[in-house]
PDB file of C-alpha atoms in Angstrom:
ATOM      1  CA  MET B   9      96.053 137.108 117.760  1.00 65.00           C
ATOM      2  CA  THR B  10      98.818 135.142 119.457  1.00 70.00           C
ATOM      3  CA  GLU B  11     101.109 133.221 117.074  1.00 77.00           C
ATOM      4  CA  TRP B  12     101.478 130.158 119.260  1.00 80.00           C
ATOM      5  CA  ARG B  13     103.916 128.386 116.952  1.00 80.00           C
ATOM      6  CA  ASP B  14     106.354 131.299 117.235  1.00 82.00           C
ATOM      7  CA  LEU B  15     106.490 131.191 121.033  1.00 87.00           C
ATOM      8  CA  PRO B  16     109.270 129.287 122.835  1.00 90.00           C
ATOM      9  CA  PRO B  17     108.317 126.184 124.853  1.00 91.00           C
ATOM     10  CA  LEU B  18     106.540 127.079 128.081  1.00 91.00           C
ATOM     11  CA  SER B  19     108.916 124.844 130.043  1.00 92.00           C
ATOM     12  CA  ALA B  20     111.876 126.931 128.862  1.00 93.00           C
ATOM     13  CA  LEU B  21     110.167 130.214 129.770  1.00 94.00           C
ATOM     14  CA  ARG B  22     109.257 128.791 133.196  1.00 93.00           C
ATOM     15  CA  ALA B  23     112.834 127.671 133.849  1.00 93.00           C
ATOM     16  CA  PHE B  24     114.257 131.034 132.788  1.00 93.00           C
ATOM     17  CA  SER B  25     111.787 132.948 134.967  1.00 91.00           C
ATOM     18  CA  ALA B  26     112.682 130.770 137.959  1.00 90.00           C
ATOM     19  CA  PHE B  27     116.386 131.434 137.381  1.00 91.00           C
ATOM     20  CA  ALA B  28     115.864 135.202 137.010  1.00 89.00           C
ATOM     21  CA  SER B  29     114.263 135.439 140.467  1.00 84.00           C
ATOM     22  CA  ALA B  30     116.626 132.995 142.212  1.00 83.00           C
ATOM     23  CA  SER B  31     120.172 133.286 143.520  1.00 80.00           C
ATOM     24  CA  GLY B  32     121.503 130.717 141.082  1.00 85.00           C
ATOM     25  CA  LEU B  33     120.831 127.599 139.054  1.00 89.00           C
ATOM     26  CA  GLU B  34     120.476 125.277 142.055  1.00 88.00           C
ATOM     27  CA  GLU B  35     117.857 127.441 143.769  1.00 87.00           C
ATOM     28  CA  ALA B  36     115.967 127.843 140.488  1.00 88.00           C
ATOM     29  CA  GLY B  37     115.937 124.074 140.001  1.00 89.00           C
ATOM     30  CA  ALA B  38     114.694 123.501 143.537  1.00 87.00           C
ATOM     31  CA  ARG B  39     111.837 125.947 142.972  1.00 84.00           C
ATOM     32  CA  ILE B  40     110.388 123.992 140.064  1.00 88.00           C
ATOM     33  CA  GLY B  41     111.582 120.501 141.015  1.00 88.00           C
ATOM     34  CA  VAL B  42     114.350 119.857 138.477  1.00 89.00           C
ATOM     35  CA  THR B  43     118.144 119.734 138.568  1.00 91.00           C
ATOM     36  CA  HIS B  44     120.324 122.796 138.046  1.00 89.00           C
ATOM     37  CA  ALA B  45     121.634 121.133 134.880  1.00 91.00           C
ATOM     38  CA  ALA B  46     118.093 121.010 133.520  1.00 92.00           C
ATOM     39  CA  ILE B  47     117.658 124.725 134.209  1.00 92.00           C
ATOM     40  CA  SER B  48     120.893 125.490 132.366  1.00 92.00           C
ATOM     41  CA  GLN B  49     119.821 123.328 129.401  1.00 93.00           C
ATOM     42  CA  GLN B  50     116.409 125.018 129.216  1.00 93.00           C
ATOM     43  CA  ILE B  51     117.972 128.490 129.237  1.00 94.00           C
ATOM     44  CA  ARG B  52     120.412 127.586 126.446  1.00 94.00           C
ATOM     45  CA  GLY B  53     117.554 126.157 124.426  1.00 94.00           C
ATOM     46  CA  LEU B  54     115.557 129.359 124.930  1.00 94.00           C
ATOM     47  CA  GLU B  55     118.521 131.464 123.786  1.00 94.00           C
ATOM     48  CA  THR B  56     118.842 129.318 120.671  1.00 93.00           C
ATOM     49  CA  HIS B  57     115.145 129.636 119.916  1.00 93.00           C
ATOM     50  CA  LEU B  58     115.223 133.448 120.286  1.00 93.00           C
ATOM     51  CA  GLY B  59     118.638 133.965 118.739  1.00 93.00           C
ATOM     52  CA  ILE B  60     119.803 136.263 121.553  1.00 94.00           C
ATOM     53  CA  ALA B  61     121.877 135.952 124.725  1.00 94.00           C
ATOM     54  CA  LEU B  62     119.772 136.099 127.886  1.00 94.00           C
ATOM     55  CA  VAL B  63     122.569 135.319 130.345  1.00 93.00           C
ATOM     56  CA  ASP B  64     126.104 136.695 130.567  1.00 92.00           C
ATOM     57  CA  ARG B  65     128.407 133.803 131.417  1.00 88.00           C
ATOM     58  CA  GLY B  66     131.665 135.766 131.340  1.00 84.00           C
ATOM     59  CA  GLY B  67     132.008 136.429 135.068  1.00 79.00           C
ATOM     60  CA  ARG B  68     132.224 134.320 138.209  1.00 79.00           C
ATOM     61  CA  ARG B  69     128.434 134.118 138.387  1.00 83.00           C
ATOM     62  CA  LEU B  70     125.670 134.139 135.811  1.00 87.00           C
ATOM     63  CA  VAL B  71     123.906 137.469 135.345  1.00 89.00           C
ATOM     64  CA  LEU B  72     121.100 138.541 133.042  1.00 92.00           C
ATOM     65  CA  THR B  73     121.820 140.574 129.948  1.00 93.00           C
ATOM     66  CA  ALA B  74     119.728 143.659 129.219  1.00 92.00           C
ATOM     67  CA  GLU B  75     117.533 141.539 126.921  1.00 94.00           C
ATOM     68  CA  GLY B  76     117.306 138.850 129.588  1.00 93.00           C
ATOM     69  CA  ARG B  77     116.140 141.377 132.174  1.00 91.00           C
ATOM     70  CA  ARG B  78     113.398 142.662 129.856  1.00 92.00           C
ATOM     71  CA  LEU B  79     112.125 139.151 129.257  1.00 93.00           C
ATOM     72  CA  ALA B  80     112.394 138.242 132.962  1.00 90.00           C
ATOM     73  CA  ASP B  81     110.319 141.273 133.987  1.00 88.00           C
ATOM     74  CA  VAL B  82     107.447 140.485 131.633  1.00 89.00           C
ATOM     75  CA  LEU B  83     107.515 136.776 132.532  1.00 90.00           C
ATOM     76  CA  GLU B  84     107.359 137.590 136.247  1.00 85.00           C
ATOM     77  CA  LEU B  85     104.305 139.759 135.652  1.00 82.00           C
ATOM     78  CA  GLY B  86     102.624 137.201 133.402  1.00 85.00           C
ATOM     79  CA  PHE B  87     103.277 134.154 135.581  1.00 84.00           C
ATOM     80  CA  GLY B  88     102.222 136.135 138.648  1.00 78.00           C
ATOM     81  CA  GLN B  89      98.877 136.987 137.074  1.00 78.00           C
ATOM     82  CA  ILE B  90      98.363 133.380 135.998  1.00 81.00           C
ATOM     83  CA  ALA B  91      99.075 132.146 139.540  1.00 76.00           C
ATOM     84  CA  ALA B  92      96.674 134.715 141.028  1.00 71.00           C
ATOM     85  CA  ILE B  93      93.820 133.743 138.700  1.00 76.00           C
ATOM     86  CA  ILE B  94      94.353 130.023 139.303  1.00 74.00           C
ATOM     87  CA  ALA B  95      94.353 130.579 143.065  1.00 68.00           C
ATOM     88  CA  GLU B  96      91.149 132.598 142.760  1.00 66.00           C
ATOM     89  CA  LEU B  97      89.418 129.985 140.587  1.00 69.00           C
ATOM     90  CA  THR B  98      90.397 127.084 142.810  1.00 64.00           C
ATOM     91  CA  GLY B  99      89.532 128.847 146.073  1.00 62.00           C
ATOM     92  CA  ALA B 100      93.132 128.890 147.331  1.00 57.00           C
ATOM     93  CA  GLU B 101      93.179 132.685 147.192  1.00 59.00           C
ATOM     94  CA  ALA B 102      90.410 132.955 149.781  1.00 60.00           C
ATOM     95  CA  THR B 103      92.427 131.096 152.429  1.00 66.00           C
ATOM     96  CA  ARG B 104      95.831 132.652 151.695  1.00 77.00           C
ATOM     97  CA  PRO B 105      97.128 134.905 154.524  1.00 87.00           C
ATOM     98  CA  LEU B 106      96.555 138.605 153.999  1.00 90.00           C
ATOM     99  CA  ARG B 107      99.954 140.276 153.615  1.00 92.00           C
ATOM    100  CA  VAL B 108     100.155 143.789 155.090  1.00 93.00           C
ATOM    101  CA  THR B 109     103.194 146.012 154.652  1.00 91.00           C
ATOM    102  CA  THR B 110     103.790 149.236 156.546  1.00 89.00           C
ATOM    103  CA  THR B 111     106.514 151.060 158.420  1.00 83.00           C
ATOM    104  CA  PRO B 112     107.653 149.784 161.831  1.00 82.00           C
ATOM    105  CA  ALA B 113     106.438 153.012 163.451  1.00 79.00           C
ATOM    106  CA  PHE B 114     102.938 152.677 162.009  1.00 85.00           C
ATOM    107  CA  ALA B 115     102.792 148.967 162.844  1.00 86.00           C
ATOM    108  CA  GLY B 116     103.849 149.445 166.456  1.00 82.00           C
ATOM    109  CA  GLY B 117     102.236 152.795 167.132  1.00 80.00           C
ATOM    110  CA  TRP B 118      98.843 152.466 165.434  1.00 86.00           C
ATOM    111  CA  LEU B 119      98.111 149.047 163.896  1.00 91.00           C
ATOM    112  CA  LEU B 120      99.192 146.470 166.474  1.00 90.00           C
ATOM    113  CA  PRO B 121      97.321 147.990 169.451  1.00 88.00           C
ATOM    114  CA  ARG B 122      94.101 147.728 167.399  1.00 91.00           C
ATOM    115  CA  LEU B 123      94.574 144.227 165.960  1.00 92.00           C
ATOM    116  CA  PRO B 124      92.823 142.359 168.808  1.00 93.00           C
ATOM    117  CA  ASP B 125      89.589 143.996 167.635  1.00 93.00           C
ATOM    118  CA  PHE B 126      90.136 142.721 164.090  1.00 92.00           C
ATOM    119  CA  ARG B 127      90.937 139.230 165.363  1.00 90.00           C
ATOM    120  CA  SER B 128      87.714 139.150 167.381  1.00 90.00           C
ATOM    121  CA  ARG B 129      85.653 140.250 164.378  1.00 89.00           C
ATOM    122  CA  HIS B 130      87.426 138.121 161.749  1.00 89.00           C
ATOM    123  CA  PRO B 131      88.939 135.068 163.500  1.00 88.00           C
ATOM    124  CA  GLY B 132      89.205 133.145 160.226  1.00 85.00           C
ATOM    125  CA  VAL B 133      91.477 135.660 158.480  1.00 88.00           C
ATOM    126  CA  ASP B 134      95.219 135.002 158.748  1.00 89.00           C
ATOM    127  CA  LEU B 135      97.438 138.089 158.713  1.00 92.00           C
ATOM    128  CA  MET B 136     101.113 138.542 157.867  1.00 92.00           C
ATOM    129  CA  ILE B 137     102.385 141.934 159.073  1.00 92.00           C
ATOM    130  CA  ASP B 138     105.596 143.072 157.369  1.00 89.00           C
ATOM    131  CA  PRO B 139     106.955 146.149 159.182  1.00 83.00           C
ATOM    132  CA  ALA B 140     109.619 147.398 156.787  1.00 77.00           C
ATOM    133  CA  SER B 141     111.017 150.800 155.889  1.00 70.00           C
ATOM    134  CA  GLU B 142     111.521 149.634 152.290  1.00 73.00           C
ATOM    135  CA  LEU B 143     108.605 149.722 149.852  1.00 75.00           C
ATOM    136  CA  ARG B 144     107.175 146.321 148.913  1.00 81.00           C
ATOM    137  CA  GLU B 145     105.707 145.494 145.517  1.00 82.00           C
ATOM    138  CA  LEU B 146     101.954 145.131 145.821  1.00 85.00           C
ATOM    139  CA  GLY B 147     100.607 141.978 144.259  1.00 79.00           C
ATOM    140  CA  ARG B 148     103.898 140.141 144.557  1.00 79.00           C
ATOM    141  CA  ASP B 149     105.238 140.902 148.061  1.00 84.00           C
ATOM    142  CA  ALA B 150     102.110 142.268 149.757  1.00 89.00           C
ATOM    143  CA  ASP B 151      98.351 142.631 149.298  1.00 91.00           C
ATOM    144  CA  ILE B 152      97.975 146.014 150.975  1.00 93.00           C
ATOM    145  CA  ALA B 153     100.258 148.830 152.101  1.00 93.00           C
ATOM    146  CA  LEU B 154      99.724 151.479 154.756  1.00 92.00           C
ATOM    147  CA  ARG B 155     102.012 154.314 153.712  1.00 85.00           C
ATOM    148  CA  TYR B 156     102.624 157.997 154.297  1.00 79.00           C
ATOM    149  CA  GLY B 157     102.241 160.347 151.333  1.00 76.00           C
ATOM    150  CA  ASN B 158      99.774 162.399 149.300  1.00 76.00           C
ATOM    151  CA  GLY B 159      97.813 159.488 147.848  1.00 81.00           C
ATOM    152  CA  ASP B 160      99.522 159.546 144.447  1.00 82.00           C
ATOM    153  CA  TRP B 161     100.909 156.089 143.654  1.00 85.00           C
ATOM    154  CA  PRO B 162     100.694 155.530 139.863  1.00 85.00           C
ATOM    155  CA  GLY B 163      98.858 152.362 138.888  1.00 85.00           C
ATOM    156  CA  LEU B 164      97.534 151.776 142.411  1.00 88.00           C
ATOM    157  CA  GLU B 165      94.380 152.702 144.289  1.00 89.00           C
ATOM    158  CA  SER B 166      94.634 154.630 147.542  1.00 90.00           C
ATOM    159  CA  ARG B 167      92.319 156.131 150.117  1.00 91.00           C
ATOM    160  CA  LEU B 168      93.117 158.300 153.092  1.00 89.00           C
ATOM    161  CA  LEU B 169      93.239 156.409 156.380  1.00 89.00           C
ATOM    162  CA  LEU B 170      94.231 159.169 158.782  1.00 83.00           C
ATOM    163  CA  ARG B 171      95.826 162.561 158.937  1.00 80.00           C
ATOM    164  CA  SER B 172      98.294 163.159 161.690  1.00 73.00           C
ATOM    165  CA  SER B 173     100.489 166.073 162.557  1.00 76.00           C
ATOM    166  CA  VAL B 174     104.174 165.430 163.019  1.00 80.00           C
ATOM    167  CA  VAL B 175     105.570 166.145 166.467  1.00 86.00           C
ATOM    168  CA  VAL B 176     108.975 166.507 168.059  1.00 89.00           C
ATOM    169  CA  VAL B 177     109.146 164.462 171.256  1.00 92.00           C
ATOM    170  CA  ALA B 178     111.739 163.585 173.858  1.00 93.00           C
ATOM    171  CA  ALA B 179     111.863 161.816 177.201  1.00 95.00           C
ATOM    172  CA  PRO B 180     111.529 164.069 180.266  1.00 93.00           C
ATOM    173  CA  ALA B 181     114.944 162.785 181.334  1.00 92.00           C
ATOM    174  CA  LEU B 182     116.511 164.305 178.194  1.00 92.00           C
ATOM    175  CA  VAL B 183     114.464 167.515 178.053  1.00 90.00           C
ATOM    176  CA  PRO B 184     112.963 168.266 181.499  1.00 90.00           C
ATOM    177  CA  GLU B 185     110.128 170.758 181.733  1.00 84.00           C
ATOM    178  CA  HIS B 186     112.365 173.431 183.287  1.00 78.00           C
ATOM    179  CA  VAL B 187     114.866 173.228 180.387  1.00 72.00           C
ATOM    180  CA  ALA B 188     114.422 175.367 177.278  1.00 67.00           C
ATOM    181  CA  SER B 189     112.810 173.456 174.432  1.00 72.00           C
ATOM    182  CA  ASP B 190     113.218 175.997 171.652  1.00 76.00           C
ATOM    183  CA  MET B 191     114.398 174.592 168.325  1.00 76.00           C
ATOM    184  CA  ALA B 192     117.876 176.136 168.583  1.00 74.00           C
ATOM    185  CA  HIS B 193     118.439 174.349 171.899  1.00 80.00           C
ATOM    186  CA  LEU B 194     117.042 171.044 170.620  1.00 81.00           C
ATOM    187  CA  ALA B 195     119.248 171.144 167.530  1.00 79.00           C
ATOM    188  CA  ALA B 196     122.269 170.636 169.768  1.00 82.00           C
ATOM    189  CA  LEU B 197     120.884 167.326 171.120  1.00 87.00           C
ATOM    190  CA  PRO B 198     121.101 163.868 169.516  1.00 87.00           C
ATOM    191  CA  TRP B 199     118.256 163.270 167.042  1.00 86.00           C
ATOM    192  CA  LEU B 200     116.443 160.076 166.064  1.00 88.00           C
ATOM    193  CA  GLN B 201     114.586 159.268 162.870  1.00 82.00           C
ATOM    194  CA  GLU B 202     112.987 156.163 161.399  1.00 81.00           C
ATOM    195  CA  LEU B 203     115.205 154.149 159.069  1.00 78.00           C
ATOM    196  CA  GLY B 204     114.358 154.862 155.438  1.00 71.00           C
ATOM    197  CA  THR B 205     113.018 158.368 156.156  1.00 70.00           C
ATOM    198  CA  THR B 206     114.473 161.852 156.496  1.00 64.00           C
ATOM    199  CA  GLU B 207     111.837 163.223 158.868  1.00 65.00           C
ATOM    200  CA  ALA B 208     114.232 164.634 161.467  1.00 68.00           C
ATOM    201  CA  SER B 209     116.651 166.118 158.946  1.00 68.00           C
ATOM    202  CA  ALA B 210     113.785 167.671 156.973  1.00 70.00           C
ATOM    203  CA  PHE B 211     112.229 169.116 160.137  1.00 71.00           C
ATOM    204  CA  LEU B 212     115.474 170.818 161.145  1.00 70.00           C
ATOM    205  CA  GLU B 213     116.039 172.097 157.635  1.00 73.00           C
ATOM    206  CA  LYS B 214     112.495 173.479 157.453  1.00 73.00           C
ATOM    207  CA  HIS B 215     113.175 175.523 160.579  1.00 70.00           C
ATOM    208  CA  GLY B 216     116.451 176.833 159.204  1.00 69.00           C
ATOM    209  CA  LEU B 217     118.593 174.935 161.703  1.00 66.00           C
ATOM    210  CA  ILE B 218     121.861 173.092 161.149  1.00 62.00           C
ATOM    211  CA  ARG B 219     122.168 169.839 163.037  1.00 59.00           C
ATOM    212  CA  ARG B 220     125.069 169.982 165.475  1.00 59.00           C
ATOM    213  CA  ALA B 221     124.673 166.538 167.077  1.00 62.00           C
ATOM    214  CA  GLY B 222     124.618 162.957 165.818  1.00 71.00           C
ATOM    215  CA  MET B 223     121.650 161.650 163.846  1.00 79.00           C
ATOM    216  CA  ILE B 224     120.660 158.033 164.475  1.00 83.00           C
ATOM    217  CA  SER B 225     118.409 156.206 161.984  1.00 83.00           C
ATOM    218  CA  LEU B 226     116.836 152.933 163.106  1.00 84.00           C
ATOM    219  CA  PRO B 227     113.587 150.952 162.702  1.00 81.00           C
ATOM    220  CA  GLY B 228     110.513 152.733 164.026  1.00 78.00           C
ATOM    221  CA  ASN B 229     109.892 150.505 167.042  1.00 80.00           C
ATOM    222  CA  LEU B 230     113.529 150.799 168.122  1.00 87.00           C
ATOM    223  CA  MET B 231     113.435 154.541 167.521  1.00 87.00           C
ATOM    224  CA  LEU B 232     110.521 154.852 169.930  1.00 88.00           C
ATOM    225  CA  ASP B 233     112.304 152.700 172.512  1.00 91.00           C
ATOM    226  CA  ALA B 234     115.377 154.913 172.189  1.00 93.00           C
ATOM    227  CA  ALA B 235     113.292 158.074 172.541  1.00 93.00           C
ATOM    228  CA  ARG B 236     111.555 156.748 175.673  1.00 94.00           C
ATOM    229  CA  ASP B 237     114.985 155.859 177.043  1.00 94.00           C
ATOM    230  CA  GLY B 238     116.173 159.446 176.601  1.00 94.00           C
ATOM    231  CA  GLN B 239     118.704 158.713 173.858  1.00 93.00           C
ATOM    232  CA  GLY B 240     117.546 161.455 171.519  1.00 91.00           C
ATOM    233  CA  VAL B 241     114.874 163.778 170.173  1.00 90.00           C
ATOM    234  CA  ALA B 242     112.465 162.075 167.766  1.00 89.00           C
ATOM    235  CA  VAL B 243     110.272 163.324 164.939  1.00 85.00           C
ATOM    236  CA  ILE B 244     107.194 161.141 164.463  1.00 84.00           C
ATOM    237  CA  ALA B 245     103.475 161.207 163.624  1.00 81.00           C
ATOM    238  CA  ARG B 246     101.522 162.242 166.711  1.00 82.00           C
ATOM    239  CA  ALA B 247      99.083 159.345 166.265  1.00 79.00           C
ATOM    240  CA  PHE B 248     101.888 156.915 167.128  1.00 82.00           C
ATOM    241  CA  VAL B 249     102.893 158.534 170.427  1.00 87.00           C
ATOM    242  CA  GLU B 250      99.613 159.824 171.842  1.00 85.00           C
ATOM    243  CA  ARG B 251      99.621 157.221 174.634  1.00 87.00           C
ATOM    244  CA  ASP B 252     103.274 157.944 175.459  1.00 91.00           C
ATOM    245  CA  ILE B 253     102.536 161.660 175.723  1.00 92.00           C
ATOM    246  CA  ALA B 254      99.456 161.071 177.854  1.00 91.00           C
ATOM    247  CA  ALA B 255     101.391 158.745 180.180  1.00 92.00           C
ATOM    248  CA  GLY B 256     104.307 161.158 180.530  1.00 93.00           C
ATOM    249  CA  ARG B 257     106.844 158.834 178.909  1.00 94.00           C
ATOM    250  CA  LEU B 258     107.474 161.450 176.213  1.00 94.00           C
ATOM    251  CA  ARG B 259     107.115 165.219 176.111  1.00 93.00           C
ATOM    252  CA  GLN B 260     105.667 166.931 173.049  1.00 91.00           C
ATOM    253  CA  LEU B 261     108.037 169.797 172.302  1.00 90.00           C
ATOM    254  CA  HIS B 262     106.810 171.019 168.912  1.00 86.00           C
ATOM    255  CA  GLU B 263     104.051 170.174 166.439  1.00 83.00           C
ATOM    256  CA  ASP B 264     103.942 170.573 162.662  1.00 76.00           C
ATOM    257  CA  SER B 265     100.422 170.222 161.264  1.00 69.00           C
ATOM    258  CA  ASP B 266     101.436 171.067 157.691  1.00 62.00           C
ATOM    259  CA  ARG B 267     101.664 167.415 156.682  1.00 60.00           C
ATOM    260  CA  GLU B 268      99.890 164.879 154.485  1.00 68.00           C
ATOM    261  CA  GLY B 269      98.612 161.558 155.768  1.00 77.00           C
ATOM    262  CA  TYR B 270      98.665 157.765 155.878  1.00 84.00           C
ATOM    263  CA  PHE B 271      96.895 155.967 153.059  1.00 90.00           C
ATOM    264  CA  ILE B 272      95.547 152.498 152.360  1.00 93.00           C
ATOM    265  CA  VAL B 273      97.191 151.423 149.096  1.00 93.00           C
ATOM    266  CA  HIS B 274      96.331 148.347 147.014  1.00 91.00           C
ATOM    267  CA  ARG B 275      96.152 147.142 143.434  1.00 88.00           C
ATOM    268  CA  PRO B 276      93.062 148.126 141.412  1.00 87.00           C
ATOM    269  CA  GLY B 277      90.270 145.650 140.769  1.00 82.00           C
ATOM    270  CA  THR B 278      87.928 143.544 142.855  1.00 78.00           C
ATOM    271  CA  MET B 279      89.310 142.822 146.310  1.00 82.00           C
ATOM    272  CA  ARG B 280      89.110 139.299 147.694  1.00 81.00           C
ATOM    273  CA  ALA B 281      86.956 138.943 150.796  1.00 82.00           C
ATOM    274  CA  PRO B 282      89.711 139.068 153.495  1.00 87.00           C
ATOM    275  CA  LEU B 283      91.251 142.192 151.956  1.00 88.00           C
ATOM    276  CA  ALA B 284      87.887 143.933 151.667  1.00 89.00           C
ATOM    277  CA  ALA B 285      87.113 143.084 155.307  1.00 90.00           C
ATOM    278  CA  PHE B 286      90.484 144.431 156.453  1.00 93.00           C
ATOM    279  CA  VAL B 287      90.023 147.692 154.538  1.00 93.00           C
ATOM    280  CA  ARG B 288      86.551 148.217 156.018  1.00 92.00           C
ATOM    281  CA  TRP B 289      87.929 147.550 159.489  1.00 94.00           C
ATOM    282  CA  LEU B 290      90.812 149.997 159.009  1.00 93.00           C
ATOM    283  CA  LEU B 291      88.429 152.770 157.960  1.00 91.00           C
ATOM    284  CA  ARG B 292      86.157 152.099 160.951  1.00 90.00           C
ATOM    285  CA  GLN B 293      89.158 152.262 163.283  1.00 88.00           C
ATOM    286  CA  ALA B 294      90.289 155.565 161.784  1.00 83.00           C
ATOM    287  CA  ASP B 295      86.771 156.969 162.013  1.00 79.00           C
ATOM    288  CA  ALA B 296      86.491 155.914 165.662  1.00 72.00           C
ATOM    289  CA  GLY B 297      89.814 157.627 166.359  1.00 61.00           C
ATOM    290  CA  VAL B 298      88.548 160.890 164.863  1.00 46.00           C
ATOM    291  CA  ARG B 299      85.366 160.738 166.945  1.00 35.00           C
ATOM    292  CA  THR B 300      87.400 160.021 170.084  1.00 39.00           C
ATOM    293  CA  ALA B 301      89.707 162.965 169.373  1.00 39.00           C
ATOM    294  CA  ILE B 302      86.733 165.266 168.881  1.00 27.00           C
TER     295      ILE B 302
END
């Protein structure tokens, strides 16, 4: 049973949580509609109530102590859950945009070309696509992730969306058909890989080759543009470059089918209607792609 009289005032906890996720006192005050002085006063009052220091004031800027970080983490989780339930109860959750995070390569190579179909089927669902190499926290930064792996993300639910071999591709201008495309020859060329991954380096290492030319890491869409422009050899999932290969913009030089796959990842529990509709649509698109390939 919760001992309510032992808990600090909710206003102090709210002010501290706002400060912990902001860049400073002024931003924290703006978030909850009070002055920065009020935030500072609430934090000092909270420290007095708990009898511990939550903020280190010894440097040029305020930083959380170890105890402050522990409290901030649990408050962020708790307030986030409260906000989600309130939005669900009041109906605000149903109209909130669906936030989708994935890599730039997956967004540009697989998702975006198919989105017109989703828009025609679900015109009332607003989408926010976040193509980022960095992982986003589901529930706080995104509602659903489309990520490469083996399906094992602790605390999250995942289901396989598609399996795709990884291919080595290059523009015909860089590696013409009459030029040798063996791995030893390719290792001497510039290589491209998506920012936040080590696909190209791992591919070379797997084949026992030492890279002898520069490696360029950049966002997936820019990596594909650079590959089409003949600036380097790229390692990428075949599903993302099938149209480029078919059109002759890129040549497939090697294929590695010993790979895992792309998964739909989301938090456990009942999905709100827009998320459930998006997941069903994704699975239908993947299934249609398999039938087309067959």
